[in-house]
Amino acid sequence: MMNTEVSGKVCIITGASSGLGQALARLLAAQGAMLAIGARREDRITALADELRETGAQVVAMVTDVTKRSDVEALVEAAKSAFGRVDVLINNAGVMPLSLLADGKIEEWEQTVDVNLKGVLYGIGAVLPIMQAQRAGHVVNIASTAGHRVIPTSAVYSATKHAVRALSEGFRQEVAEFNIRSTIISPGAMSSELLDGISDEALASQLRENIVSYMSPDDVAEAVIFAISRPANIGINEILVRPTLQKS
Ligand SMILES: NC(=O)c1ccc[n+]([C@@H]2O[C@H](COP(=O)([O-])OP(=O)(O)OC[C@H]3O[C@@H](n4cnc5c(N)ncnc54)[C@H](OP(=O)(O)O)[C@@H]3O)[C@@H](O)[C@H]2O)c1
């Protein structure tokens, strides 16, 4: 069903090749948004763009590695030149290679910081001048319940998600006068490919066994769309969304 508050909005989605990003692309396109989608896997991002164009959506797709500032800037520039403006940036790309600090997986720590925190910073840096000039815009950062709590093995991942929440709040305060909105979406367990990035297989299967219930990416995408579709004078600043059965 066409959502009049979403229809015609230019939305950029990072990490759109699976999970939440892909669900968001499909739902936003169905509601009449114009999209710029990015991720590293070219086959996936191209197939998604083709699928959405078949339904009549206007879509720009680019191979985008958010750890490369020039890739993020190119994605934002592609959206601006195709559609003339940028209404919403959804910083969704993320990795979660959980491990104990004592395992010393320093390259995974770096990747987590580079994707989950620096990637978000590059996104904000690329859209902010455009949104300031427009005196309108909206940045949605996908954090996590891990941005509210820490467990053994989540130290680095939780650190990045806590940081994203702090960044989103600072951004909100600094850009409010430009009519720019800031939203944090903090999901609990959601079925996606995220657990595949855990290199410790025993830990990954233990986690899979312990998760009592999953949301679908569509469930979380609906929360994002709720925030995007409020009237321009209303900022939904954070949504925590968990499966009912998830206790922590
Ligand atoms: N699943 C959960 O339970 C859960 C809970 C809380 C928060 N989250 C957050 O939700 C967001 C989406 O994750 P998901 O659950 O949908 O997992 P997912 O299915 O693994 O999707 C992650 C996406 O991020 C992209 N990505 C990874 N590294 C990238 C990079 N360097 N540059 C660009 N894109 C990159 C992946 O695409 P490519 O590999 O093609 O680049 C993929 O499209 C993440 O921020 C995650 O932390 C998830």
PDB file of C-alpha atoms in Angstrom, residues 8-17 21-39 42-64 74-85:
ATOM      1  CA  GLY A   8       8.684  10.326  -3.309  1.00  0.00           C
ATOM      2  CA  LYS A   9      11.314  10.378  -0.558  1.00  0.00           C
ATOM      3  CA  VAL A  10      14.891   9.759  -1.672  1.00  0.00           C
ATOM      4  CA  CYS A  11      16.285   7.101   0.679  1.00  0.00           C
ATOM      5  CA  ILE A  12      19.841   5.759   0.762  1.00  0.00           C
ATOM      6  CA  ILE A  13      20.355   2.331   2.341  1.00  0.00           C
ATOM      7  CA  THR A  14      23.770   0.841   3.133  1.00  0.00           C
ATOM      8  CA  GLY A  15      24.094  -2.915   3.542  1.00  0.00           C
ATOM      9  CA  ALA A  16      21.062  -3.525   1.326  1.00  0.00           C
ATOM     10  CA  SER A  17      22.205  -6.932   0.046  1.00  0.00           C
ATOM     11  CA  GLY A  21      18.712  -3.565   4.466  1.00  0.00           C
ATOM     12  CA  GLN A  22      17.121  -5.752   1.812  1.00  0.00           C
ATOM     13  CA  ALA A  23      13.765  -5.800   3.638  1.00  0.00           C
ATOM     14  CA  LEU A  24      13.882  -2.014   3.932  1.00  0.00           C
ATOM     15  CA  ALA A  25      14.607  -1.603   0.241  1.00  0.00           C
ATOM     16  CA  ARG A  26      11.610  -3.775  -0.685  1.00  0.00           C
ATOM     17  CA  LEU A  27       9.188  -2.106   1.747  1.00  0.00           C
ATOM     18  CA  LEU A  28      10.309   1.442   0.957  1.00  0.00           C
ATOM     19  CA  ALA A  29      10.113   0.799  -2.795  1.00  0.00           C
ATOM     20  CA  ALA A  30       6.619  -0.651  -2.369  1.00  0.00           C
ATOM     21  CA  GLN A  31       5.631   2.539  -0.547  1.00  0.00           C
ATOM     22  CA  GLY A  32       6.860   4.762  -3.366  1.00  0.00           C
ATOM     23  CA  ALA A  33      10.323   5.808  -2.144  1.00  0.00           C
ATOM     24  CA  MET A  34      13.179   6.431  -4.580  1.00  0.00           C
ATOM     25  CA  LEU A  35      16.219   4.431  -3.549  1.00  0.00           C
ATOM     26  CA  ALA A  36      19.992   4.384  -3.651  1.00  0.00           C
ATOM     27  CA  ILE A  37      21.180   1.008  -2.402  1.00  0.00           C
ATOM     28  CA  GLY A  38      24.714  -0.116  -1.647  1.00  0.00           C
ATOM     29  CA  ALA A  39      26.644  -3.141  -0.355  1.00  0.00           C
ATOM     30  CA  GLU A  42      27.545  -6.757  -6.565  1.00  0.00           C
ATOM     31  CA  ASP A  43      25.425  -9.729  -7.698  1.00  0.00           C
ATOM     32  CA  ARG A  44      23.001  -9.295  -4.823  1.00  0.00           C
ATOM     33  CA  ILE A  45      22.695  -5.541  -5.079  1.00  0.00           C
ATOM     34  CA  THR A  46      22.188  -5.686  -8.858  1.00  0.00           C
ATOM     35  CA  ALA A  47      19.569  -8.445  -8.576  1.00  0.00           C
ATOM     36  CA  LEU A  48      17.685  -6.477  -5.921  1.00  0.00           C
ATOM     37  CA  ALA A  49      17.745  -3.319  -8.024  1.00  0.00           C
ATOM     38  CA  ASP A  50      16.433  -5.256 -11.053  1.00  0.00           C
ATOM     39  CA  GLU A  51      13.671  -6.817  -8.940  1.00  0.00           C
ATOM     40  CA  LEU A  52      12.573  -3.420  -7.602  1.00  0.00           C
ATOM     41  CA  ARG A  53      12.702  -1.731 -11.024  1.00  0.00           C
ATOM     42  CA  GLU A  54      10.393  -4.470 -12.354  1.00  0.00           C
ATOM     43  CA  THR A  55       7.807  -3.205  -9.881  1.00  0.00           C
ATOM     44  CA  GLY A  56       8.208   0.349 -11.204  1.00  0.00           C
ATOM     45  CA  ALA A  57      10.526   1.676  -8.487  1.00  0.00           C
ATOM     46  CA  GLN A  58      13.313   4.159  -9.245  1.00  0.00           C
ATOM     47  CA  VAL A  59      16.544   2.662  -7.940  1.00  0.00           C
ATOM     48  CA  VAL A  60      20.236   3.474  -8.123  1.00  0.00           C
ATOM     49  CA  ALA A  61      22.504   0.590  -7.076  1.00  0.00           C
ATOM     50  CA  MET A  62      26.225   0.815  -6.396  1.00  0.00           C
ATOM     51  CA  VAL A  63      28.870  -1.481  -5.021  1.00  0.00           C
ATOM     52  CA  THR A  64      29.629   0.226  -1.728  1.00  0.00           C
ATOM     53  CA  ALA A  74      29.920   8.096  -4.339  1.00  0.00           C
ATOM     54  CA  LEU A  75      26.678   6.400  -3.224  1.00  0.00           C
ATOM     55  CA  VAL A  76      25.353   9.652  -1.740  1.00  0.00           C
ATOM     56  CA  GLU A  77      26.429  11.593  -4.846  1.00  0.00           C
ATOM     57  CA  ALA A  78      24.698   9.026  -7.082  1.00  0.00           C
ATOM     58  CA  ALA A  79      21.443   9.515  -5.145  1.00  0.00           C
ATOM     59  CA  LYS A  80      21.743  13.300  -5.345  1.00  0.00           C
ATOM     60  CA  SER A  81      22.467  13.379  -9.055  1.00  0.00           C
ATOM     61  CA  ALA A  82      19.770  10.817  -9.940  1.00  0.00           C
ATOM     62  CA  PHE A  83      16.995  12.290  -7.814  1.00  0.00           C
ATOM     63  CA  GLY A  84      18.109  15.857  -7.031  1.00  0.00           C
ATOM     64  CA  ARG A  85      18.003  15.575  -3.249  1.00  0.00           C
TER      65      ARG A  85
END
